[in-house]
XYZ file of C-alpha atoms in Angstrom:
708
model
C 35.417 9.943 156.911
C 35.653 7.750 160.062
C 33.598 10.221 162.097
C 30.963 10.315 159.388
C 30.787 6.519 159.235
C 30.591 6.076 163.073
C 28.291 9.011 163.813
C 25.177 6.880 164.084
C 26.941 4.232 166.182
C 28.087 6.915 168.583
C 24.565 8.215 169.019
C 23.356 4.701 169.763
C 26.105 4.245 172.393
C 25.077 7.464 174.162
C 21.437 6.470 174.043
C 22.234 3.039 175.484
C 24.313 4.478 178.326
C 21.682 7.064 179.213
C 18.937 4.478 179.088
C 20.920 2.108 181.362
C 21.593 4.890 183.873
C 17.952 5.910 183.874
C 16.721 2.356 184.436
C 19.307 1.799 187.254
C 18.408 5.061 188.924
C 14.705 4.293 188.699
C 15.319 0.874 190.239
C 17.319 2.491 193.057
C 14.546 5.023 193.519
C 11.990 2.240 193.704
C 14.150 0.400 196.248
C 14.703 3.583 198.268
C 11.041 4.506 198.375
C 9.979 1.004 199.319
C 12.825 0.699 201.836
C 11.920 3.929 203.589
C 8.287 2.818 203.899
C 9.321 -0.565 205.268
C 11.888 1.024 207.615
C 9.277 3.289 209.174
C 6.822 0.425 209.597
C 9.419 -1.927 211.152
C 10.663 0.786 213.492
C 7.170 1.211 214.921
C 6.916 -2.563 215.391
C 10.456 -2.782 216.910
C 11.457 -5.382 214.379
C 15.141 -4.580 214.939
C 16.430 -7.785 213.351
C 14.950 -6.846 209.947
C 15.706 -3.148 210.472
C 19.424 -3.779 210.899
C 19.839 -5.273 207.434
C 17.296 -2.968 205.764
C 18.739 0.220 207.237
C 22.209 -0.592 205.971
C 20.801 -1.221 202.488
C 18.785 2.011 202.501
C 21.820 4.002 203.571
C 23.906 2.428 200.807
C 21.248 3.155 198.147
C 20.830 6.713 199.388
C 24.480 7.356 198.653
C 23.731 6.976 194.916
C 21.310 9.913 195.100
C 23.690 12.438 196.599
C 23.975 14.262 193.229
C 20.160 14.347 192.889
C 19.469 16.105 196.197
C 18.257 19.128 194.276
C 15.127 17.149 193.309
C 12.426 17.755 195.983
C 11.194 14.163 196.028
C 14.730 12.790 196.541
C 15.466 15.320 199.274
C 12.223 14.351 200.995
C 13.186 10.666 200.985
C 16.613 11.547 202.435
C 14.979 13.512 205.249
C 12.644 10.594 205.995
C 15.692 8.281 206.308
C 17.381 10.671 208.738
C 14.196 10.972 210.743
C 13.904 7.185 210.881
C 17.522 6.941 212.119
C 16.881 9.515 214.812
C 13.714 7.772 215.895
C 15.492 4.416 215.978
C 18.276 5.854 218.149
C 15.888 7.346 220.667
C 13.733 4.253 220.689
C 16.702 1.908 221.280
C 18.036 4.080 224.089
C 14.620 4.077 225.693
C 14.441 0.292 225.402
C 17.818 -0.085 227.129
C 16.832 2.381 229.824
C 13.713 0.362 230.454
C 15.629 -2.920 230.532
C 18.546 -1.562 232.585
C 17.290 1.354 234.678
C 19.943 3.551 236.247
C 18.089 3.628 239.541
C 15.350 1.682 241.243
C 14.482 -1.770 239.965
C 16.942 -4.604 239.609
C 18.274 -5.895 236.339
C 16.221 -8.528 234.505
C 17.248 -12.102 234.803
C 18.540 -12.522 231.261
C 19.227 -10.849 227.935
C 16.563 -9.880 225.406
C 16.571 -10.856 221.733
C 15.061 -7.459 220.956
C 17.977 -5.711 222.600
C 20.452 -7.992 220.852
C 18.985 -6.965 217.477
C 18.870 -3.355 218.679
C 22.651 -3.488 219.142
C 23.019 -4.546 215.513
C 20.942 -1.522 214.505
C 23.071 0.726 216.717
C 26.122 -0.392 214.723
C 24.573 1.227 211.648
C 23.366 4.356 213.413
C 25.428 7.302 214.626
C 28.384 6.103 216.737
C 27.123 8.226 219.643
C 24.139 5.884 220.046
C 26.502 2.933 220.482
C 28.650 4.875 222.967
C 25.600 5.886 224.991
C 24.366 2.291 225.177
C 27.795 1.079 226.327
C 28.124 3.873 228.872
C 24.701 3.265 230.429
C 25.104 -0.486 230.583
C 28.565 -0.326 232.199
C 27.431 2.312 234.687
C 24.477 0.171 235.668
C 26.664 -2.959 235.820
C 29.184 -1.307 238.193
C 26.659 0.556 240.355
C 26.846 -2.130 243.016
C 30.651 -1.763 243.174
C 30.375 1.945 243.903
C 28.116 1.211 246.871
C 30.039 -1.743 248.301
C 33.447 -0.064 248.209
C 32.613 3.464 249.267
C 35.391 5.350 251.021
C 33.762 4.924 254.443
C 33.497 1.144 254.089
C 35.996 -1.133 255.837
C 36.597 -3.154 252.656
C 37.714 -0.018 250.813
C 41.139 0.104 252.534
C 44.340 -1.376 251.073
C 44.466 -4.409 253.344
C 41.286 -5.736 251.684
C 42.156 -4.770 248.128
C 41.817 -8.424 247.104
C 38.062 -8.169 247.559
C 37.831 -5.528 244.855
C 39.473 -7.775 242.308
C 37.514 -10.824 243.434
C 34.283 -8.840 242.967
C 35.072 -7.776 239.383
C 36.114 -11.314 238.471
C 32.704 -12.583 239.588
C 30.962 -9.790 237.693
C 32.811 -10.567 234.479
C 31.876 -14.228 234.752
C 28.259 -13.227 235.447
C 28.272 -10.908 232.423
C 29.612 -13.605 230.114
C 26.915 -16.016 231.243
C 23.971 -13.590 231.013
C 24.854 -10.941 228.471
C 27.780 -12.368 226.524
C 25.624 -12.937 223.413
C 23.553 -9.777 223.671
C 26.281 -7.398 222.523
C 28.268 -7.796 219.302
C 31.723 -9.317 219.765
C 33.446 -6.294 218.238
C 32.052 -4.106 221.049
C 34.470 -5.858 223.490
C 32.033 -5.281 226.322
C 33.871 -7.524 228.811
C 37.071 -5.571 228.338
C 35.218 -2.263 228.539
C 33.649 -3.244 231.867
C 37.092 -4.231 233.203
C 38.705 -1.000 231.986
C 35.980 1.167 233.541
C 36.378 -0.788 236.776
C 40.118 -0.010 236.676
C 39.503 3.719 236.204
C 37.010 3.837 239.077
C 39.314 1.807 241.330
C 42.344 3.984 240.574
C 40.452 7.164 241.428
C 38.920 5.669 244.582
C 42.251 4.325 245.839
C 44.008 7.621 245.127
C 41.355 9.502 247.073
C 41.353 7.210 250.090
C 45.163 7.083 250.231
C 45.337 10.870 250.251
C 42.885 10.897 253.150
C 44.650 8.176 255.146
C 48.249 8.769 254.059
C 49.612 8.449 257.608
C 48.243 4.902 257.878
C 50.200 3.629 254.861
C 53.030 1.290 255.836
C 55.607 -0.307 253.577
C 54.298 -3.863 253.891
C 50.722 -2.726 253.320
C 51.735 -0.632 250.312
C 53.763 -3.443 248.728
C 50.944 -5.899 249.398
C 48.440 -3.644 247.615
C 50.828 -3.006 244.717
C 51.607 -6.689 244.299
C 47.930 -7.657 244.209
C 47.212 -4.808 241.801
C 50.020 -5.633 239.381
C 48.961 -9.288 239.469
C 45.444 -8.219 238.496
C 46.804 -6.019 235.701
C 48.784 -8.981 234.440
C 45.620 -11.097 234.473
C 43.840 -8.464 232.372
C 46.713 -8.504 229.879
C 46.343 -12.263 229.455
C 42.586 -12.081 228.923
C 42.192 -8.885 226.877
C 44.012 -7.221 224.016
C 43.676 -3.659 225.276
C 41.939 -2.504 222.089
C 39.491 -0.330 224.055
C 42.193 1.698 225.807
C 42.528 5.246 224.579
C 46.108 5.722 225.828
C 48.682 3.833 223.834
C 51.607 2.379 225.667
C 55.008 3.422 224.322
C 57.241 0.377 224.191
C 60.831 0.741 225.193
C 63.399 -0.730 222.838
C 64.921 -3.955 224.068
C 68.453 -3.199 225.363
C 71.464 -5.272 224.377
C 72.675 -6.928 227.559
C 76.469 -6.727 227.958
C 78.348 -9.853 228.952
C 79.404 -9.520 232.572
C 79.467 -11.370 235.858
C 77.341 -9.085 237.962
C 73.815 -9.380 239.349
C 72.302 -6.776 237.070
C 72.224 -9.035 234.024
C 69.340 -11.386 233.337
C 69.556 -14.648 235.224
C 70.258 -16.580 232.035
C 73.348 -14.504 231.339
C 74.963 -14.616 234.755
C 78.426 -16.147 234.398
C 79.901 -18.947 236.466
C 82.174 -16.520 238.274
C 79.309 -14.408 239.598
C 79.213 -14.201 243.345
C 75.448 -14.148 243.174
C 74.762 -17.634 241.783
C 73.714 -18.907 245.153
C 71.077 -16.165 245.318
C 69.679 -16.853 241.857
C 66.409 -18.276 243.193
C 65.735 -15.033 245.012
C 64.923 -13.140 241.860
C 63.352 -15.827 239.668
C 59.725 -14.998 240.557
C 60.356 -11.281 240.130
C 60.817 -10.720 236.434
C 60.727 -7.147 235.130
C 57.390 -6.005 233.856
C 56.577 -7.003 230.303
C 56.449 -3.845 228.192
C 53.749 -5.395 225.970
C 51.241 -5.256 228.855
C 48.857 -2.418 227.867
C 47.188 -2.559 231.276
C 50.359 -1.904 233.264
C 49.758 1.066 235.531
C 46.054 1.401 234.740
C 45.408 1.030 238.490
C 48.852 0.828 240.072
C 49.754 4.332 238.907
C 47.768 5.670 241.879
C 50.417 4.245 244.227
C 53.243 6.289 242.715
C 52.730 9.439 244.867
C 53.051 7.258 247.974
C 56.196 5.363 246.962
C 58.232 7.709 249.142
C 57.242 5.320 251.944
C 58.971 2.510 250.063
C 62.032 4.669 249.303
C 62.367 5.706 252.962
C 62.095 2.058 253.974
C 64.899 1.063 251.588
C 67.017 3.914 252.929
C 66.580 2.554 256.451
C 67.157 -1.074 255.392
C 70.343 -0.235 253.495
C 71.642 1.762 256.461
C 71.094 -1.242 258.715
C 72.701 -3.510 256.092
C 75.865 -1.390 255.982
C 76.037 -1.357 259.795
C 75.629 -5.144 259.830
C 78.424 -5.508 257.275
C 80.687 -3.358 259.453
C 79.786 -5.359 262.568
C 80.351 -8.703 260.819
C 83.735 -7.538 259.568
C 84.869 -6.547 263.051
C 83.547 -9.792 264.521
C 85.108 -12.077 261.907
C 88.291 -10.061 261.455
C 90.411 -9.901 258.293
C 90.737 -13.006 256.087
C 93.421 -15.423 257.186
C 96.410 -15.859 254.925
C 95.844 -19.619 254.857
C 92.168 -19.260 253.960
C 90.912 -19.941 250.455
C 89.074 -16.613 250.634
C 92.261 -14.635 251.265
C 92.384 -11.845 248.712
C 88.900 -12.710 247.428
C 85.977 -10.318 247.092
C 84.286 -9.645 250.430
C 80.937 -11.517 250.673
C 79.200 -8.348 251.860
C 79.841 -6.782 248.454
C 77.832 -9.441 246.638
C 75.091 -9.232 249.267
C 74.841 -5.471 248.770
C 74.437 -5.682 244.998
C 71.964 -8.565 245.237
C 69.851 -6.371 247.497
C 70.264 -3.492 245.038
C 69.015 -5.671 242.197
C 66.022 -6.793 244.231
C 65.114 -3.171 245.058
C 65.635 -2.013 241.471
C 63.421 -4.723 239.961
C 60.763 -4.190 242.615
C 60.734 -0.409 242.180
C 60.650 -0.641 238.376
C 57.528 -2.758 238.694
C 55.987 -0.005 240.811
C 57.117 2.984 238.759
C 59.646 3.968 236.106
C 59.431 7.680 236.929
C 60.630 9.872 239.797
C 60.647 7.056 242.409
C 63.386 5.347 240.384
C 65.423 8.554 240.507
C 64.895 8.721 244.276
C 65.978 5.080 244.622
C 69.080 5.827 242.536
C 69.992 8.594 244.983
C 69.695 6.092 247.840
C 71.911 3.648 245.927
C 74.536 6.350 245.445
C 74.493 7.216 249.150
C 75.174 3.670 250.299
C 77.701 2.887 247.574
C 79.743 5.755 248.992
C 79.164 4.551 252.557
C 80.241 1.026 251.627
C 83.397 2.370 250.002
C 84.228 4.527 253.025
C 83.066 2.374 255.970
C 83.688 -1.169 254.752
C 86.575 -0.729 252.319
C 88.601 2.397 253.131
C 87.684 2.199 256.805
C 89.223 -1.271 257.143
C 92.461 -0.624 255.276
C 95.406 -1.111 257.676
C 96.942 2.111 258.929
C 100.588 2.827 258.195
C 102.927 3.612 261.070
C 104.875 6.855 260.973
C 107.728 5.467 263.039
C 110.764 4.202 261.178
C 113.194 1.597 262.446
C 116.885 2.290 262.178
C 119.113 -0.418 260.732
C 122.850 -0.918 260.957
C 125.243 -3.222 259.175
C 125.352 -5.404 262.260
C 121.570 -5.774 262.341
C 121.519 -6.482 258.614
C 123.971 -9.296 259.070
C 121.785 -10.778 261.792
C 118.519 -10.212 259.950
C 116.509 -13.327 259.245
C 113.074 -14.182 257.953
C 110.286 -12.972 260.176
C 112.049 -9.689 260.835
C 109.868 -6.885 262.123
C 111.062 -4.468 259.454
C 107.903 -4.963 257.347
C 105.047 -2.858 258.651
C 102.170 -5.092 257.583
C 101.627 -8.696 258.618
C 100.707 -11.356 256.081
C 97.067 -11.103 257.202
C 97.117 -7.353 256.643
C 98.561 -7.777 253.165
C 95.803 -10.282 252.384
C 93.227 -7.831 253.708
C 94.525 -5.013 251.490
C 94.398 -7.306 248.449
C 90.900 -8.436 249.393
C 89.714 -4.832 249.683
C 91.352 -4.022 246.355
C 89.593 -6.963 244.656
C 86.302 -5.937 246.257
C 86.688 -2.355 245.071
C 87.371 -3.599 241.541
C 84.230 -5.755 241.661
C 82.220 -2.806 242.974
C 83.585 -0.563 240.241
C 82.572 -2.947 237.447
C 79.221 -3.795 239.024
C 78.366 -0.147 239.695
C 78.853 0.552 235.999
C 76.434 -2.271 235.183
C 74.030 -0.958 237.833
C 73.999 2.432 236.106
C 73.222 0.807 232.745
C 70.405 -1.267 234.233
C 68.883 1.730 235.976
C 68.862 3.622 232.689
C 67.077 0.689 231.049
C 64.426 0.557 233.763
C 63.695 4.278 234.029
C 61.669 6.394 231.602
C 63.635 7.531 228.571
C 63.182 11.176 229.551
C 64.915 10.583 232.904
C 67.992 8.600 231.801
C 70.256 11.667 231.856
C 69.580 12.106 235.577
C 71.146 8.731 236.379
C 74.895 9.136 236.790
C 77.037 6.968 239.085
C 80.380 8.349 237.894
C 81.197 9.846 241.304
C 80.630 6.485 242.995
C 82.801 4.697 240.435
C 85.527 7.299 241.078
C 85.245 6.536 244.800
C 85.950 2.847 244.195
C 88.815 3.786 241.857
C 90.267 5.847 244.714
C 90.019 2.828 247.039
C 91.912 0.758 244.461
C 94.624 3.418 244.128
C 94.953 3.748 247.906
C 95.222 -0.019 248.303
C 97.982 -0.256 245.696
C 99.756 2.697 247.296
C 99.625 0.981 250.702
C 101.182 -2.165 249.259
C 103.900 -0.089 247.579
C 104.571 1.961 250.708
C 104.824 -1.172 252.831
C 107.439 -2.823 250.633
C 109.159 0.486 249.987
C 109.433 1.357 253.668
C 110.662 -2.170 254.439
C 113.595 -1.472 252.118
C 114.378 1.935 253.649
C 116.562 0.678 256.512
C 118.653 -1.327 254.066
C 119.140 1.713 251.821
C 120.016 3.815 254.859
C 122.576 1.230 255.879
C 123.992 1.304 252.342
C 124.481 5.065 252.459
C 126.195 4.865 255.892
C 128.744 2.249 254.909
C 132.407 3.357 254.652
C 132.786 2.653 250.959
C 136.250 4.213 250.804
C 137.476 1.476 253.164
C 136.243 -1.494 251.090
C 139.334 -3.518 250.244
C 137.954 -6.209 247.950
C 134.865 -7.070 245.907
C 132.929 -9.949 247.367
C 129.451 -11.377 247.144
C 126.433 -9.055 247.230
C 126.270 -6.802 250.269
C 124.010 -7.532 253.280
C 121.708 -4.625 252.455
C 120.996 -6.187 249.041
C 120.195 -9.496 250.728
C 117.815 -7.659 253.062
C 116.003 -5.925 250.178
C 115.679 -9.187 248.255
C 114.371 -10.893 251.381
C 111.609 -8.319 251.794
C 110.696 -8.593 248.118
C 110.515 -12.373 248.353
C 108.368 -12.091 251.473
C 105.828 -9.582 250.158
C 105.540 -9.977 246.400
C 104.406 -13.654 246.233
C 101.684 -12.939 248.814
C 100.462 -9.915 246.864
C 100.645 -11.737 243.524
C 98.713 -14.763 244.761
C 96.026 -12.604 246.345
C 95.662 -10.484 243.221
C 95.566 -13.453 240.857
C 92.085 -12.491 239.677
C 93.133 -8.881 238.999
C 96.452 -9.163 237.181
C 96.319 -5.605 235.860
C 96.402 -4.210 239.389
C 99.324 -6.448 240.325
C 101.135 -5.020 237.310
C 100.275 -1.518 238.538
C 101.731 -2.425 241.927
C 104.972 -3.588 240.310
C 105.254 -0.445 238.191
C 104.543 1.897 241.113
C 107.055 0.089 243.303
C 109.730 0.353 240.613
C 108.951 4.042 240.108
C 109.260 4.600 243.856
C 112.196 2.349 244.749
C 114.616 3.074 241.890
C 114.747 6.901 242.343
C 115.121 6.350 246.112
C 117.951 3.882 245.494
C 119.741 6.397 243.257
C 119.314 9.142 245.884
C 120.887 6.890 248.508
C 123.586 6.042 246.013
C 124.536 9.721 245.882
C 124.867 9.663 249.691
C 127.579 7.024 249.468
C 130.627 9.296 249.613
C 133.473 9.128 249.288
C 133.800 5.897 247.315
C 136.997 4.089 246.480
C 137.474 2.238 243.220
C 136.890 -1.095 244.932
C 133.842 0.320 246.722
C 132.388 1.499 243.425
C 132.935 -1.944 241.937
C 131.119 -3.526 244.905
C 128.241 -1.101 244.439
C 128.130 -2.009 240.749
C 127.821 -5.650 241.681
C 125.056 -4.817 244.195
C 123.220 -2.653 241.645
C 123.350 -5.422 239.061
C 121.965 -7.902 241.610
C 119.110 -5.548 242.469
C 118.411 -4.980 238.800
C 118.178 -8.718 238.179
C 115.792 -9.163 241.111
C 113.634 -6.243 240.019
C 113.335 -7.644 236.499
C 112.190 -10.951 237.972
C 109.930 -9.281 240.561
C 106.520 -9.997 238.868
C 107.158 -13.755 238.938
C 109.563 -14.044 241.886
C 108.849 -17.069 244.050
C 106.386 -18.467 241.506
C 106.562 -21.938 240.000
C 105.167 -20.557 236.767
C 107.641 -18.147 235.217
C 105.931 -15.443 233.207
C 107.552 -12.798 231.122
C 107.339 -9.454 232.896
C 105.144 -6.805 231.215
C 107.070 -4.700 228.739
C 105.990 -1.459 230.424
C 107.460 -2.644 233.722
C 110.681 -3.971 232.195
C 111.274 -0.665 230.425
C 111.042 1.269 233.702
C 113.462 -1.071 235.526
C 116.005 -1.172 232.719
C 115.985 2.604 232.295
C 116.224 3.374 236.025
C 118.801 0.787 237.028
C 120.934 1.428 233.953
C 121.164 5.049 235.089
C 122.374 3.842 238.493
C 125.014 1.677 236.773
C 126.140 4.573 234.607
C 126.517 6.793 237.682
C 128.819 4.246 239.278
C 130.733 3.794 236.050
C 131.385 7.526 235.929
C 132.535 7.415 239.566
C 134.980 4.635 238.683
C 136.457 6.589 235.783
C 139.634 8.614 236.533
C 139.051 12.349 236.789
C 142.277 13.169 235.004
C 142.395 14.454 232.385
C 139.411 16.575 233.339
C 138.144 17.136 229.792
C 137.938 13.405 229.118
C 136.131 12.830 232.436
C 133.562 15.567 231.742
C 132.937 14.390 228.169
C 132.607 10.817 229.394
C 130.029 11.951 231.998
C 127.972 13.844 229.414
C 128.090 10.864 227.063
C 127.121 8.231 229.641
C 124.483 10.078 231.677
C 123.136 12.598 229.180
C 122.351 14.786 232.195
C 123.074 18.514 231.991
C 122.112 19.188 235.603
C 125.064 20.649 237.486
C 123.734 19.336 240.826
C 123.939 15.751 239.589
C 127.492 16.333 238.326
C 128.502 17.842 241.663
C 127.087 14.847 243.553
C 129.240 12.531 241.466
C 132.303 14.678 242.202
C 131.505 14.387 245.910
C 131.176 10.615 245.535
C 134.681 10.581 244.057
C 135.925 12.506 247.118
C 137.312 15.520 245.226
C 138.218 18.657 247.133
C 136.145 21.830 246.870
C 138.717 23.563 244.673
C 138.841 20.573 242.322
C 135.052 20.452 242.219
C 134.835 24.155 241.277
C 137.251 23.687 238.394
C 135.384 20.624 237.223
C 132.020 22.393 237.387
C 133.364 25.330 235.364
C 134.749 22.942 232.767
C 131.420 21.044 232.788
C 129.487 24.223 231.979
C 131.891 25.014 229.146
C 131.662 21.544 227.640
C 127.824 21.471 227.603
C 126.377 21.456 224.077
C 125.130 24.833 222.846
C 121.323 25.162 223.153
C 119.510 25.340 219.792
C 118.713 28.874 218.612
C 115.265 30.107 219.572
C 115.024 27.677 222.474
C 113.094 29.072 225.410
C 114.595 26.586 227.826
C 118.282 26.852 228.544
C 118.473 23.256 229.705
C 119.992 21.102 226.987
C 118.197 17.879 226.209
C 120.937 15.426 225.290
C 120.254 12.439 223.161
C 119.351 9.420 225.258
C 121.549 6.373 224.618
C 119.920 3.723 222.478
C 119.059 0.320 223.965
C 121.959 -1.184 221.939
C 124.402 1.283 223.502
C 123.053 0.572 226.985
C 123.313 -3.158 226.376
C 126.932 -2.785 225.220
C 127.797 -0.777 228.321
C 126.169 -3.370 230.559
C 128.204 -6.171 228.935
C 131.410 -4.211 229.497
C 130.374 -3.604 233.093
C 129.719 -7.319 233.657
C 133.154 -8.196 232.256
C 134.719 -5.658 234.590
C 132.942 -7.140 237.603
C 133.979 -10.700 236.641
C 137.622 -9.608 236.371
C 137.451 -8.048 239.834
C 135.873 -11.201 241.271
């Protein structure tokens, strides 16, 4: 019913729509026909101003007739439009050729309004017409440059590279004054002229440098690169780079770690940096801005010749290391009274400042293979610095040992010649250690900075781990020298201890002379080392731990050599051992006005080692009859199943060979049975708890007090 009612209305709607479409199409056809006639007439008259607007309109109207191209008349109009476009293109190109001939006559004095309108028409025509106009104009505009700076001309060489850039600056100003309004703004003609100049210059410089490669010197090369990069920076300020075909890949901005070394940005350098005084050196030389699209557009031609720069840096760094070595010999080691005693060597900071300067300079020249080559040079001289300046100046230890008797111990005073190293030598070792630590940390930062500067594809080739290991070795050797010095100073005292007639000691007195000697050496060396390693507390702690690990086992070995021992002699040794233990526990802060709690790791080593020495003496003091009780007491106190240790204690007690054999047999019988399935026959006895050790120590102290 609804369809029946609306049938007539529907027919009227279709009729209206068809009629509207017909009228619109006829109007468009009228406009198209008239437009084509006008377009052809204006083209012949070179009325480009009117053609520009009309042509765009005709093209837009023609788009409405794409579905009617089957109609001969419409197809004919479309062909006339295409013919008019072709004719316009050829005519405009001819006009530009006439106005700006490639050869022969000079350019006219000023722009032409006809050509300005012709450019507007070219915007509507095929893009190739616009490209051809731009190409011809730029070629004609730079023709003088090609003649003036030919390869055989004196001004073409690197020492006069400024003249190239001065010439293009004048040309760009001249273009703006004469032709700035002739070309549409969106053509970016000024930038296009500059970019084409850059391409020509890069090719010309590359060619002439290949020809005259032997004449390139470092100063000349750096001069040319500096002037070129300055010009590229000027282009970046003036132009957007929209005409460049190659897009510049921007590196992500790295997160700068907080550190006090010269490879951080100037704003982030801490107060403790040794390079503050050299801050002004690097202020003008900021790293290249990654947003500069013109970076390398000319300067890339210098990259194949940067080996000259790398070789120069190799030579300069070699001379720098030799100068450092000469200065060190001339000035000698730091004096113990000097404020710089134990401080980082100044040459270290100078080396890394020079490294930073080279790295920034090279990254401005290239972020490719030359940076890898420079990294190799850095690695070479980091190793040389570690070997020549640091390891090469460590004091040498003497192989000769000085004998010491009880008489000499009693006469020993401060200033004794037992210690191998003088105070100045100790300060020097600490200074080299601090320098090596600084180099280690700064080398790590250098590696990170190099990876930031180099191309992403080359970061894996930058690895300074071997150089960092070299500095770690210097640190370890320095600590070992300090330990050996103090350790060897205590050797004569320990030797004297083992040679004493302990079976003849009649009463327990104050601490023995050998203990006084050991304490004297500790008080002489440790404060010097601690003060000179104040800035590197962790390495002072390492020194303390290594000394404890070296001295305590040596003390116990000499303890075993004290044989035979009487009861009173054992009590005297207990008193001496307790005194040494107390001094060792206080060793990290001995002689200091500020008393610090010793590190837990160090305290644990001292307590464990010296408690073992006390337990050995306690076993020696115990009666060996009955034998079973003595053996069980030994196993309980020492928790040591080694028969050699047990035999040494029997020798300390002065037992005869026959008695020792019986004791050893009983000892083997009384050892706990190894757990079933154990591959190792050695029985691991339970170590006494700290509470048990503490209780034993208290009993031992009471025993000593009673004897005193």
